[in-house]
PDB file of C-alpha atoms in Angstrom:
ATOM      1  CA  MET I 661      -0.060  -0.026  -0.009  1.00  0.00           C
ATOM      2  CA  ALA I 662       1.264   3.382  -0.910  1.00  0.00           C
ATOM      3  CA  ARG I 663       2.389   5.778   1.941  1.00  0.00           C
ATOM      4  CA  ARG I 664       0.860   9.280   2.019  1.00  0.00           C
ATOM      5  CA  VAL I 665       3.339  11.888   3.228  1.00  0.00           C
ATOM      6  CA  PHE I 666       3.267  15.580   4.008  1.00  0.00           C
ATOM      7  CA  VAL I 667       6.591  17.708   3.539  1.00  0.00           C
ATOM      8  CA  SER I 668       7.386  20.681   5.894  1.00  0.00           C
ATOM      9  CA  PHE I 669       9.984  23.122   4.609  1.00  0.00           C
ATOM     10  CA  ARG I 670      11.286  26.678   4.848  1.00  0.00           C
ATOM     11  CA  TYR I 671      10.534  28.390   1.354  1.00  0.00           C
ATOM     12  CA  SER I 672      13.559  30.644   1.508  1.00  0.00           C
ATOM     13  CA  ASP I 673      16.184  27.873   1.338  1.00  0.00           C
ATOM     14  CA  GLY I 674      14.309  24.635   1.189  1.00  0.00           C
ATOM     15  CA  HIS I 675      11.926  25.093  -2.013  1.00  0.00           C
ATOM     16  CA  TRP I 676      14.577  23.404  -4.369  1.00  0.00           C
ATOM     17  CA  TYR I 677      14.761  20.266  -2.052  1.00  0.00           C
ATOM     18  CA  LYS I 678      11.036  20.130  -1.699  1.00  0.00           C
ATOM     19  CA  GLU I 679      10.573  20.175  -5.471  1.00  0.00           C
ATOM     20  CA  ARG I 680      13.298  17.460  -5.783  1.00  0.00           C
ATOM     21  CA  LEU I 681      11.281  15.266  -3.302  1.00  0.00           C
ATOM     22  CA  GLU I 682       8.174  15.957  -5.306  1.00  0.00           C
ATOM     23  CA  ARG I 683       9.831  14.711  -8.559  1.00  0.00           C
ATOM     24  CA  LEU I 684      11.013  11.681  -6.782  1.00  0.00           C
ATOM     25  CA  PHE I 685       7.546  10.913  -5.200  1.00  0.00           C
ATOM     26  CA  ASP I 686       5.803  11.654  -8.445  1.00  0.00           C
ATOM     27  CA  SER I 687       7.808   8.818 -10.160  1.00  0.00           C
ATOM     28  CA  SER I 688       7.054   6.448  -7.213  1.00  0.00           C
ATOM     29  CA  THR I 689       4.023   4.081  -6.818  1.00  0.00           C
ATOM     30  CA  GLU I 690       5.100   3.670  -3.142  1.00  0.00           C
ATOM     31  CA  ILE I 691       4.704   7.205  -1.945  1.00  0.00           C
ATOM     32  CA  ILE I 692       1.803   9.891  -2.400  1.00  0.00           C
ATOM     33  CA  ASN I 693       2.646  13.464  -1.703  1.00  0.00           C
ATOM     34  CA  CYS I 694       0.022  15.489   0.079  1.00  0.00           C
ATOM     35  CA  SER I 695       1.837  18.806   0.662  1.00  0.00           C
ATOM     36  CA  GLU I 696       1.692  22.077  -1.285  1.00  0.00           C
ATOM     37  CA  ASP I 697       3.305  25.542  -1.600  1.00  0.00           C
ATOM     38  CA  VAL I 698       0.379  27.933  -0.612  1.00  0.00           C
ATOM     39  CA  ASN I 699       1.519  30.793   1.855  1.00  0.00           C
ATOM     40  CA  ARG I 700      -1.079  31.160   4.617  1.00  0.00           C
ATOM     41  CA  SER I 701       0.996  32.991   7.033  1.00  0.00           C
ATOM     42  CA  GLY I 702      -1.510  35.956   7.196  1.00  0.00           C
ATOM     43  CA  GLN I 703      -4.492  33.698   8.154  1.00  0.00           C
ATOM     44  CA  SER I 704      -5.748  33.184  11.766  1.00  0.00           C
ATOM     45  CA  ASP I 705      -4.657  30.415  13.939  1.00  0.00           C
ATOM     46  CA  PHE I 706      -8.004  28.816  13.732  1.00  0.00           C
ATOM     47  CA  THR I 707      -7.940  28.841   9.837  1.00  0.00           C
ATOM     48  CA  ILE I 708      -4.261  27.556   9.797  1.00  0.00           C
ATOM     49  CA  GLN I 709      -5.145  24.726  12.176  1.00  0.00           C
ATOM     50  CA  ASN I 710      -8.212  23.749  10.249  1.00  0.00           C
ATOM     51  CA  TYR I 711      -6.184  24.032   6.995  1.00  0.00           C
ATOM     52  CA  LEU I 712      -3.282  21.676   8.262  1.00  0.00           C
ATOM     53  CA  TYR I 713      -5.734  19.205   9.793  1.00  0.00           C
ATOM     54  CA  SER I 714      -7.338  18.756   6.438  1.00  0.00           C
ATOM     55  CA  LYS I 715      -3.867  18.221   4.783  1.00  0.00           C
ATOM     56  CA  LEU I 716      -2.656  15.947   7.441  1.00  0.00           C
ATOM     57  CA  ARG I 717      -5.852  13.916   7.833  1.00  0.00           C
ATOM     58  CA  SER I 718      -5.114  11.451   5.157  1.00  0.00           C
ATOM     59  CA  THR I 719      -1.288  11.217   5.703  1.00  0.00           C
ATOM     60  CA  SER I 720       0.813   8.876   7.891  1.00  0.00           C
ATOM     61  CA  VAL I 721       4.283  10.450   7.736  1.00  0.00           C
ATOM     62  CA  THR I 722       5.643  14.009   7.937  1.00  0.00           C
ATOM     63  CA  ILE I 723       9.048  14.822   6.463  1.00  0.00           C
ATOM     64  CA  VAL I 724      10.697  17.920   7.737  1.00  0.00           C
ATOM     65  CA  LEU I 725      13.466  19.511   5.579  1.00  0.00           C
ATOM     66  CA  LEU I 726      16.230  20.788   7.840  1.00  0.00           C
ATOM     67  CA  THR I 727      17.773  23.664   5.956  1.00  0.00           C
ATOM     68  CA  PRO I 728      19.836  26.367   7.688  1.00  0.00           C
ATOM     69  CA  ASN I 729      16.866  28.729   7.824  1.00  0.00           C
ATOM     70  CA  ALA I 730      14.665  25.925   9.158  1.00  0.00           C
ATOM     71  CA  LEU I 731      16.775  24.808  12.095  1.00  0.00           C
ATOM     72  CA  SER I 732      15.485  27.212  14.685  1.00  0.00           C
ATOM     73  CA  HIS I 733      11.854  28.040  15.056  1.00  0.00           C
ATOM     74  CA  ARG I 734      10.914  31.720  14.567  1.00  0.00           C
ATOM     75  CA  LYS I 735       9.535  33.336  17.715  1.00  0.00           C
ATOM     76  CA  ASP I 736       7.309  36.585  18.291  1.00  0.00           C
ATOM     77  CA  TYR I 737       8.357  39.543  20.348  1.00  0.00           C
ATOM     78  CA  PHE I 738       7.219  37.844  23.684  1.00  0.00           C
ATOM     79  CA  GLY I 739       9.249  34.603  22.961  1.00  0.00           C
ATOM     80  CA  GLY I 740       6.306  32.393  21.743  1.00  0.00           C
ATOM     81  CA  TYR I 741       6.751  30.270  18.672  1.00  0.00           C
ATOM     82  CA  ASP I 742       5.429  31.904  15.680  1.00  0.00           C
ATOM     83  CA  ASP I 743       6.471  29.696  12.767  1.00  0.00           C
ATOM     84  CA  TRP I 744       4.539  27.878  10.105  1.00  0.00           C
ATOM     85  CA  MET I 745       6.860  24.916  10.215  1.00  0.00           C
ATOM     86  CA  TYR I 746       6.475  24.739  13.858  1.00  0.00           C
ATOM     87  CA  ASP I 747       2.622  24.469  13.511  1.00  0.00           C
ATOM     88  CA  GLU I 748       3.065  21.737  10.856  1.00  0.00           C
ATOM     89  CA  ILE I 749       5.187  19.577  13.072  1.00  0.00           C
ATOM     90  CA  ARG I 750       3.100  19.995  16.263  1.00  0.00           C
ATOM     91  CA  TYR I 751      -0.224  19.337  14.394  1.00  0.00           C
ATOM     92  CA  SER I 752       1.523  16.289  12.964  1.00  0.00           C
ATOM     93  CA  LEU I 753       2.186  15.073  16.321  1.00  0.00           C
ATOM     94  CA  GLU I 754      -1.323  15.585  17.598  1.00  0.00           C
ATOM     95  CA  ASP I 755      -3.879  12.833  17.644  1.00  0.00           C
ATOM     96  CA  ARG I 756      -6.482  13.970  15.265  1.00  0.00           C
ATOM     97  CA  GLU I 757     -10.179  12.969  14.547  1.00  0.00           C
ATOM     98  CA  ASN I 758     -10.067   9.566  12.603  1.00  0.00           C
ATOM     99  CA  ASN I 759      -6.352   9.734  12.450  1.00  0.00           C
ATOM    100  CA  ARG I 760      -3.572   9.416  15.120  1.00  0.00           C
ATOM    101  CA  CYS I 761      -0.239  11.241  14.989  1.00  0.00           C
ATOM    102  CA  ASN I 762       2.097  11.044  12.098  1.00  0.00           C
ATOM    103  CA  GLY I 763       5.481   9.286  11.854  1.00  0.00           C
ATOM    104  CA  LEU I 764       8.357  11.922  11.664  1.00  0.00           C
ATOM    105  CA  ILE I 765      11.392  12.194   9.624  1.00  0.00           C
ATOM    106  CA  ALA I 766      14.010  14.995   9.796  1.00  0.00           C
ATOM    107  CA  VAL I 767      16.056  15.202   6.576  1.00  0.00           C
ATOM    108  CA  TYR I 768      19.089  17.576   6.961  1.00  0.00           C
ATOM    109  CA  THR I 769      20.467  19.128   3.687  1.00  0.00           C
ATOM    110  CA  PRO I 770      24.209  19.451   3.056  1.00  0.00           C
ATOM    111  CA  GLU I 771      24.195  23.081   4.076  1.00  0.00           C
ATOM    112  CA  ALA I 772      22.798  22.407   7.412  1.00  0.00           C
ATOM    113  CA  ALA I 773      24.822  19.199   8.218  1.00  0.00           C
ATOM    114  CA  ASN I 774      27.304  20.719  10.519  1.00  0.00           C
ATOM    115  CA  MET I 775      24.431  22.309  12.415  1.00  0.00           C
ATOM    116  CA  VAL I 776      22.673  19.139  13.000  1.00  0.00           C
ATOM    117  CA  VAL I 777      25.226  16.370  13.515  1.00  0.00           C
ATOM    118  CA  LYS I 778      28.874  15.824  14.496  1.00  0.00           C
ATOM    119  CA  PRO I 779      30.159  12.531  12.952  1.00  0.00           C
ATOM    120  CA  SER I 780      33.087  10.643  14.231  1.00  0.00           C
ATOM    121  CA  SER I 781      34.750   7.395  13.215  1.00  0.00           C
ATOM    122  CA  ASP I 782      32.102   5.213  14.682  1.00  0.00           C
ATOM    123  CA  LEU I 783      29.427   7.392  15.932  1.00  0.00           C
ATOM    124  CA  THR I 784      27.400  10.297  15.008  1.00  0.00           C
ATOM    125  CA  THR I 785      26.267  12.912  17.702  1.00  0.00           C
ATOM    126  CA  ILE I 786      23.090  14.763  17.205  1.00  0.00           C
ATOM    127  CA  LEU I 787      23.702  18.422  18.030  1.00  0.00           C
ATOM    128  CA  ASP I 788      21.019  20.656  19.957  1.00  0.00           C
ATOM    129  CA  PHE I 789      18.790  23.036  18.077  1.00  0.00           C
ATOM    130  CA  ASP I 790      15.665  24.789  18.832  1.00  0.00           C
ATOM    131  CA  ASN I 791      13.189  22.611  16.703  1.00  0.00           C
ATOM    132  CA  LEU I 792      10.356  20.276  17.710  1.00  0.00           C
ATOM    133  CA  VAL I 793      11.870  17.586  15.677  1.00  0.00           C
ATOM    134  CA  ARG I 794      14.947  17.671  17.863  1.00  0.00           C
ATOM    135  CA  ALA I 795      12.834  17.299  20.922  1.00  0.00           C
ATOM    136  CA  ASN I 796      11.622  13.900  19.520  1.00  0.00           C
ATOM    137  CA  MET I 797      14.907  12.483  18.925  1.00  0.00           C
ATOM    138  CA  LEU I 798      16.734  10.008  21.273  1.00  0.00           C
ATOM    139  CA  ASN I 799      13.265   9.813  23.201  1.00  0.00           C
ATOM    140  CA  ILE I 800      12.673   5.963  23.330  1.00  0.00           C
ATOM    141  CA  LYS I 801      11.504   4.907  26.688  1.00  0.00           C
ATOM    142  CA  PRO I 802      14.383   2.833  28.314  1.00  0.00           C
ATOM    143  CA  SER I 803      12.420  -0.466  28.391  1.00  0.00           C
ATOM    144  CA  TYR I 804      12.026  -0.406  24.609  1.00  0.00           C
ATOM    145  CA  LYS I 805      15.566   0.882  23.746  1.00  0.00           C
ATOM    146  CA  LYS I 806      16.913  -1.144  20.767  1.00  0.00           C
ATOM    147  CA  ASN I 807      20.652  -0.420  21.282  1.00  0.00           C
ATOM    148  CA  PRO I 808      21.536  -1.840  24.807  1.00  0.00           C
ATOM    149  CA  LYS I 809      24.570   0.260  25.298  1.00  0.00           C
ATOM    150  CA  PRO I 810      24.092   3.172  27.784  1.00  0.00           C
ATOM    151  CA  GLY I 811      24.007   6.572  25.825  1.00  0.00           C
ATOM    152  CA  ILE I 812      24.154   5.045  22.511  1.00  0.00           C
ATOM    153  CA  TYR I 813      21.022   4.940  20.386  1.00  0.00           C
ATOM    154  CA  ASP I 814      19.869   3.107  17.383  1.00  0.00           C
ATOM    155  CA  SER I 815      19.641   5.533  14.513  1.00  0.00           C
ATOM    156  CA  ASN I 816      16.325   4.135  13.103  1.00  0.00           C
ATOM    157  CA  TYR I 817      14.378   3.057  16.098  1.00  0.00           C
ATOM    158  CA  ASP I 818      15.588   4.737  19.174  1.00  0.00           C
ATOM    159  CA  SER I 819      14.126   8.177  17.981  1.00  0.00           C
ATOM    160  CA  TYR I 820      10.553   8.856  17.089  1.00  0.00           C
ATOM    161  CA  CYS I 821      11.875  11.350  14.767  1.00  0.00           C
ATOM    162  CA  SER I 822      14.691   9.729  12.685  1.00  0.00           C
ATOM    163  CA  CYS I 823      17.451  12.196  11.627  1.00  0.00           C
ATOM    164  CA  ILE I 824      18.679  11.399   8.117  1.00  0.00           C
ATOM    165  CA  SER I 825      21.107  13.096   5.769  1.00  0.00           C
ATOM    166  CA  TRP I 826      19.801  14.202   2.416  1.00  0.00           C
ATOM    167  CA  ALA I 827      21.900  11.861   0.517  1.00  0.00           C
ATOM    168  CA  ASN I 828      20.937   8.799   2.521  1.00  0.00           C
ATOM    169  CA  PHE I 829      17.265   9.833   2.278  1.00  0.00           C
ATOM    170  CA  ILE I 830      16.790  10.259  -1.584  1.00  0.00           C
ATOM    171  CA  ASN I 831      18.781   7.096  -1.971  1.00  0.00           C
ATOM    172  CA  ASN I 832      16.375   5.034   0.039  1.00  0.00           C
ATOM    173  CA  TYR I 833      13.372   7.164   0.745  1.00  0.00           C
ATOM    174  CA  ALA I 834      10.831   4.334   0.914  1.00  0.00           C
ATOM    175  CA  TYR I 835      12.920   2.450   3.536  1.00  0.00           C
ATOM    176  CA  TYR I 836      12.947   5.448   5.874  1.00  0.00           C
ATOM    177  CA  ILE I 837       9.323   6.303   5.335  1.00  0.00           C
ATOM    178  CA  ASP I 838       8.378   2.651   6.128  1.00  0.00           C
ATOM    179  CA  ILE I 839      10.271   2.748   9.380  1.00  0.00           C
ATOM    180  CA  ALA I 840       8.675   6.122  10.487  1.00  0.00           C
ATOM    181  CA  ALA I 841       5.373   4.481   9.632  1.00  0.00           C
ATOM    182  CA  GLN I 842       6.223   1.433  11.794  1.00  0.00           C
ATOM    183  CA  LYS I 843       7.251   3.648  14.782  1.00  0.00           C
ATOM    184  CA  ARG I 844       3.811   5.503  14.353  1.00  0.00           C
ATOM    185  CA  GLU I 845       2.071   2.175  15.104  1.00  0.00           C
ATOM    186  CA  VAL I 846       4.142   1.849  18.457  1.00  0.00           C
ATOM    187  CA  ALA I 847       4.313   5.598  19.351  1.00  0.00           C
ATOM    188  CA  TYR I 848       3.484   4.529  23.087  1.00  0.00           C
ATOM    189  CA  LYS I 849       7.200   3.484  23.181  1.00  0.00           C
ATOM    190  CA  TYR I 850       8.334   7.042  22.932  1.00  0.00           C
ATOM    191  CA  ASP I 851       8.227  10.137  25.147  1.00  0.00           C
ATOM    192  CA  LEU I 852       6.598  12.289  22.643  1.00  0.00           C
ATOM    193  CA  VAL I 853       7.014  16.044  22.798  1.00  0.00           C
ATOM    194  CA  LYS I 854       4.112  17.637  21.147  1.00  0.00           C
ATOM    195  CA  ARG I 855       4.886  21.390  22.108  1.00  0.00           C
ATOM    196  CA  LEU I 856       7.929  23.311  22.986  1.00  0.00           C
ATOM    197  CA  GLN I 857       8.118  25.304  26.240  1.00  0.00           C
ATOM    198  CA  THR I 858       8.384  29.040  25.676  1.00  0.00           C
ATOM    199  CA  VAL I 859      10.104  31.599  27.875  1.00  0.00           C
ATOM    200  CA  ASN I 860       9.162  35.260  27.718  1.00  0.00           C
ATOM    201  CA  PRO I 861      12.525  37.273  27.767  1.00  0.00           C
ATOM    202  CA  TYR I 862      10.673  40.344  28.870  1.00  0.00           C
ATOM    203  CA  SER I 863       8.673  38.800  31.784  1.00  0.00           C
ATOM    204  CA  SER I 864      11.161  40.202  34.225  1.00  0.00           C
ATOM    205  CA  LEU I 865      10.261  43.648  33.150  1.00  0.00           C
ATOM    206  CA  PHE I 866       6.740  43.343  34.473  1.00  0.00           C
ATOM    207  CA  ARG I 867       7.636  42.004  38.057  1.00  0.00           C
TER     208      ARG I 867
END
């Protein structure tokens, strides 16, 4: 059965990558792409929520393109998250009417690689960055951890959100999408983070 996916990306530096994925998916009988390019940033939160729910309703996996401009979520004056991609990711992680939360994949582009991971001879360290996908990496509950070594995580199954390089993903995208769909079926094994905590940088001014 074909997997239906939604692609979240930052238009300013991710549009080329999104179009490349669309061409790959259009040539595949295994993947159905349900995303689009419409700019709805001027719409109300309620309208955006309903729109995203309608787009995500029929999908099972959300693919997030991590480009340099997409790594850190945008915030408003008061420190709250005001970012279209943040909304797409958090709605993907919500249990929706007639459809539970999506599987999640973060695909980092070559330009963002040194901001996302630090490879060594035998291990890859995932760096910290202010993004909801990062909060859902390395979050397997201890009793379900696949790699038995303390502090070492299986790259495919010990994070709800897989973190995959662009080159690896486009060479075997159906494989990674299938793994994300499998983890969706056992989401209870993970400590899912569905919203990031915000801190108002100006709160001390009102004390």
